[in-house]
Coordinates of N, CA and C in Angstrom, one line a residue:
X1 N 76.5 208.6 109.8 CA 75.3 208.9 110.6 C 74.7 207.6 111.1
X2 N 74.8 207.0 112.3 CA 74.0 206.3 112.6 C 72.6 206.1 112.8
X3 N 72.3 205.0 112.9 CA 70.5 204.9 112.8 C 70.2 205.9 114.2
X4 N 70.3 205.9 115.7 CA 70.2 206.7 116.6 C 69.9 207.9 116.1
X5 N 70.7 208.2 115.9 CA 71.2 210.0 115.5 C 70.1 210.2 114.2
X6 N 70.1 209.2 113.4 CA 68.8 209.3 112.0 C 67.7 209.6 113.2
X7 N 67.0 208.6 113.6 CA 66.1 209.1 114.8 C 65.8 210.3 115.1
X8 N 67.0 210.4 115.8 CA 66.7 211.8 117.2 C 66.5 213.3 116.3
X9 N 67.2 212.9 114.8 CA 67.2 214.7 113.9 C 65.7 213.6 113.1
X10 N 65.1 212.7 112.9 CA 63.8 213.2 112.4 C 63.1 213.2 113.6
X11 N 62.8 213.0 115.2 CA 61.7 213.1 115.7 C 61.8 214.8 115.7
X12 N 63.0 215.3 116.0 CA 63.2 216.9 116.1 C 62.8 217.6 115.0
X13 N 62.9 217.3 113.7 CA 62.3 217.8 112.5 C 60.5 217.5 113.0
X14 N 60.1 216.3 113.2 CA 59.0 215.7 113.1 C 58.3 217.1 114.4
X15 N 58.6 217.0 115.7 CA 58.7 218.1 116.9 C 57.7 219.8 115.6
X16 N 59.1 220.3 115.5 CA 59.2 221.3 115.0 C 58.2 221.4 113.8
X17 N 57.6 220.4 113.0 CA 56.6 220.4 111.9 C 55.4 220.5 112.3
X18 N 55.4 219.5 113.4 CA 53.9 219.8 114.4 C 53.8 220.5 114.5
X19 N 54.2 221.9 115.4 CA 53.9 222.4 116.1 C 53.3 223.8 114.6
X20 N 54.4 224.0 113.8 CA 54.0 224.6 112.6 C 52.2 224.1 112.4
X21 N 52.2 223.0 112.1 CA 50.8 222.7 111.6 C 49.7 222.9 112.6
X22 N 49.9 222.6 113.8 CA 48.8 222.8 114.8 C 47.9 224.4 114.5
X23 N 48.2 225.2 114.6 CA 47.5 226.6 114.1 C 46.9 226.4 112.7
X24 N 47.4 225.9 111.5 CA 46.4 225.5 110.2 C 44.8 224.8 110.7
X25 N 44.2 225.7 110.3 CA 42.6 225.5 109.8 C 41.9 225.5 111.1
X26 N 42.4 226.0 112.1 CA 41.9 226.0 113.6 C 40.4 227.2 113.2
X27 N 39.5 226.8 113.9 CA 37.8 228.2 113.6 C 37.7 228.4 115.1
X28 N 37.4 229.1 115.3 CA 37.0 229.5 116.7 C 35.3 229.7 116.5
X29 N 34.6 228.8 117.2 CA 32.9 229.1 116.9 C 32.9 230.6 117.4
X30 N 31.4 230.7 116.6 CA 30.7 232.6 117.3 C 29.6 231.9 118.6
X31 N 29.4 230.8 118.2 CA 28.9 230.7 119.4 C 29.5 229.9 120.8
X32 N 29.4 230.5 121.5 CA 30.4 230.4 122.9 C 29.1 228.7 123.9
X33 N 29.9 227.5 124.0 CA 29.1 226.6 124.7 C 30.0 227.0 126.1
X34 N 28.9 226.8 126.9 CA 29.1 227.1 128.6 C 30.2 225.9 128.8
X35 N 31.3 226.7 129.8 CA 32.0 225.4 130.3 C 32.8 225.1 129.6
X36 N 33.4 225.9 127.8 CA 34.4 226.0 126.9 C 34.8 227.1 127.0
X37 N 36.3 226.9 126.8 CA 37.1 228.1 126.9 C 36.6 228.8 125.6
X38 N 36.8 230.4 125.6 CA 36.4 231.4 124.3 C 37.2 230.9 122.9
X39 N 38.1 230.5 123.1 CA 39.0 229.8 122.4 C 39.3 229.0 122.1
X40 N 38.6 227.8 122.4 CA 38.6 226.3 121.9 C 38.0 226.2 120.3
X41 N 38.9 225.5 119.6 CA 38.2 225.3 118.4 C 36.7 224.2 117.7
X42 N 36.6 224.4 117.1 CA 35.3 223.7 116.7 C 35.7 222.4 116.3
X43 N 37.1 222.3 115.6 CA 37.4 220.5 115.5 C 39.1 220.8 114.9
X44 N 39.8 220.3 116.0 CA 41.3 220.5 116.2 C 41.8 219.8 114.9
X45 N 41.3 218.9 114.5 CA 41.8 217.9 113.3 C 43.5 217.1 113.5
X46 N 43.3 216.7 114.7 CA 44.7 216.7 115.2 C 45.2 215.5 114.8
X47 N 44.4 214.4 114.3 CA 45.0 213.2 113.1 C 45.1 213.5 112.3
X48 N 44.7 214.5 111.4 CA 45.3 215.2 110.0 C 46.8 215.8 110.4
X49 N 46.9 216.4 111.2 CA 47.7 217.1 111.4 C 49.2 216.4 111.9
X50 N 49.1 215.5 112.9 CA 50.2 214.3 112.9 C 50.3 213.6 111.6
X51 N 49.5 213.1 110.7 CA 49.6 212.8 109.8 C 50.7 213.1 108.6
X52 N 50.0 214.2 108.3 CA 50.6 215.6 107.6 C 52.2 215.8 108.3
X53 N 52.2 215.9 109.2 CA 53.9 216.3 109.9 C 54.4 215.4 109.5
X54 N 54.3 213.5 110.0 CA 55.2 212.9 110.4 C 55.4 212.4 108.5
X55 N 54.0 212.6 107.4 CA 54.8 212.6 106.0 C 56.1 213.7 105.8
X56 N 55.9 215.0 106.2 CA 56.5 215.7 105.8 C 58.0 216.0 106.7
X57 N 57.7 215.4 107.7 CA 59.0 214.8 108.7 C 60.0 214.1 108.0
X58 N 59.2 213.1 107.3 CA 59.9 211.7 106.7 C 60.6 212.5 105.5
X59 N 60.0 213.1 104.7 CA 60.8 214.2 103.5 C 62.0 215.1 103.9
X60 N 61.6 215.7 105.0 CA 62.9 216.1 105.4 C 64.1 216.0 105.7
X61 N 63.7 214.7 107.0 CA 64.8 214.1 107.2 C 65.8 213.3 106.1
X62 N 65.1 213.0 105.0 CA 65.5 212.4 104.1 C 66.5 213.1 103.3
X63 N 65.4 214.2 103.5 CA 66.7 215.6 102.7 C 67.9 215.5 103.5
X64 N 68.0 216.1 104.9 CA 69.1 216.0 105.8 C 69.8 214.7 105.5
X65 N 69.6 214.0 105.7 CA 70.2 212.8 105.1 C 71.2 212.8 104.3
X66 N 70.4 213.1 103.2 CA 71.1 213.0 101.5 C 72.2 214.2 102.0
X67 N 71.7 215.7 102.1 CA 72.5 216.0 102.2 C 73.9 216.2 103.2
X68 N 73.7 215.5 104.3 CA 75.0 215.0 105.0 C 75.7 214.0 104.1
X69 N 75.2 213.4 103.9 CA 75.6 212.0 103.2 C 76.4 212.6 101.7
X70 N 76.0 213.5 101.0 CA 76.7 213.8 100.1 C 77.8 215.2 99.8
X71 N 77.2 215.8 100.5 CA 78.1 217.2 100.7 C 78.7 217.1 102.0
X72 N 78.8 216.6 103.0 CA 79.3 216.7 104.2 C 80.5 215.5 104.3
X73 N 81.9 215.4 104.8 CA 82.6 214.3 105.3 C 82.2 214.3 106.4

């Protein structure tokens, strides 16, 4: 497996983890401010949440890794 290919399967793992995490701990206020959508949240926490993926990115890929690297020719 080359380093490229290491890349492109963890930004795709990394991709796919985001998008999982984005919906965690989202509040929708009861009170509606004028000129916000009904559905905007009260605090996106969107640095936790890149955070959080690109650790659990790095774990996975790692797994993918190992496991190509040891069960796979």
């Amino acid at each position: 497996m080359t380093s490229v290919s290491l890349i492109v399967v963890f930004f795709i793992i990394w991709l796919v983890v985001f998008f999982i995490f984005l919906p965690i701990g989202i509040k929708i206020p009861k009170k509606i401010i004028r000129g916000n959508a009904t559905s905007a949240p009260e605090n996106s926490n969107i640095l936790k949440k890149l955070f959080f993926s690109f650790i659990a990115a790095i774990f996975l890929a790692y797994l993918f890794y190992q496991i190509k690297l040891n069960f796979l020719i």
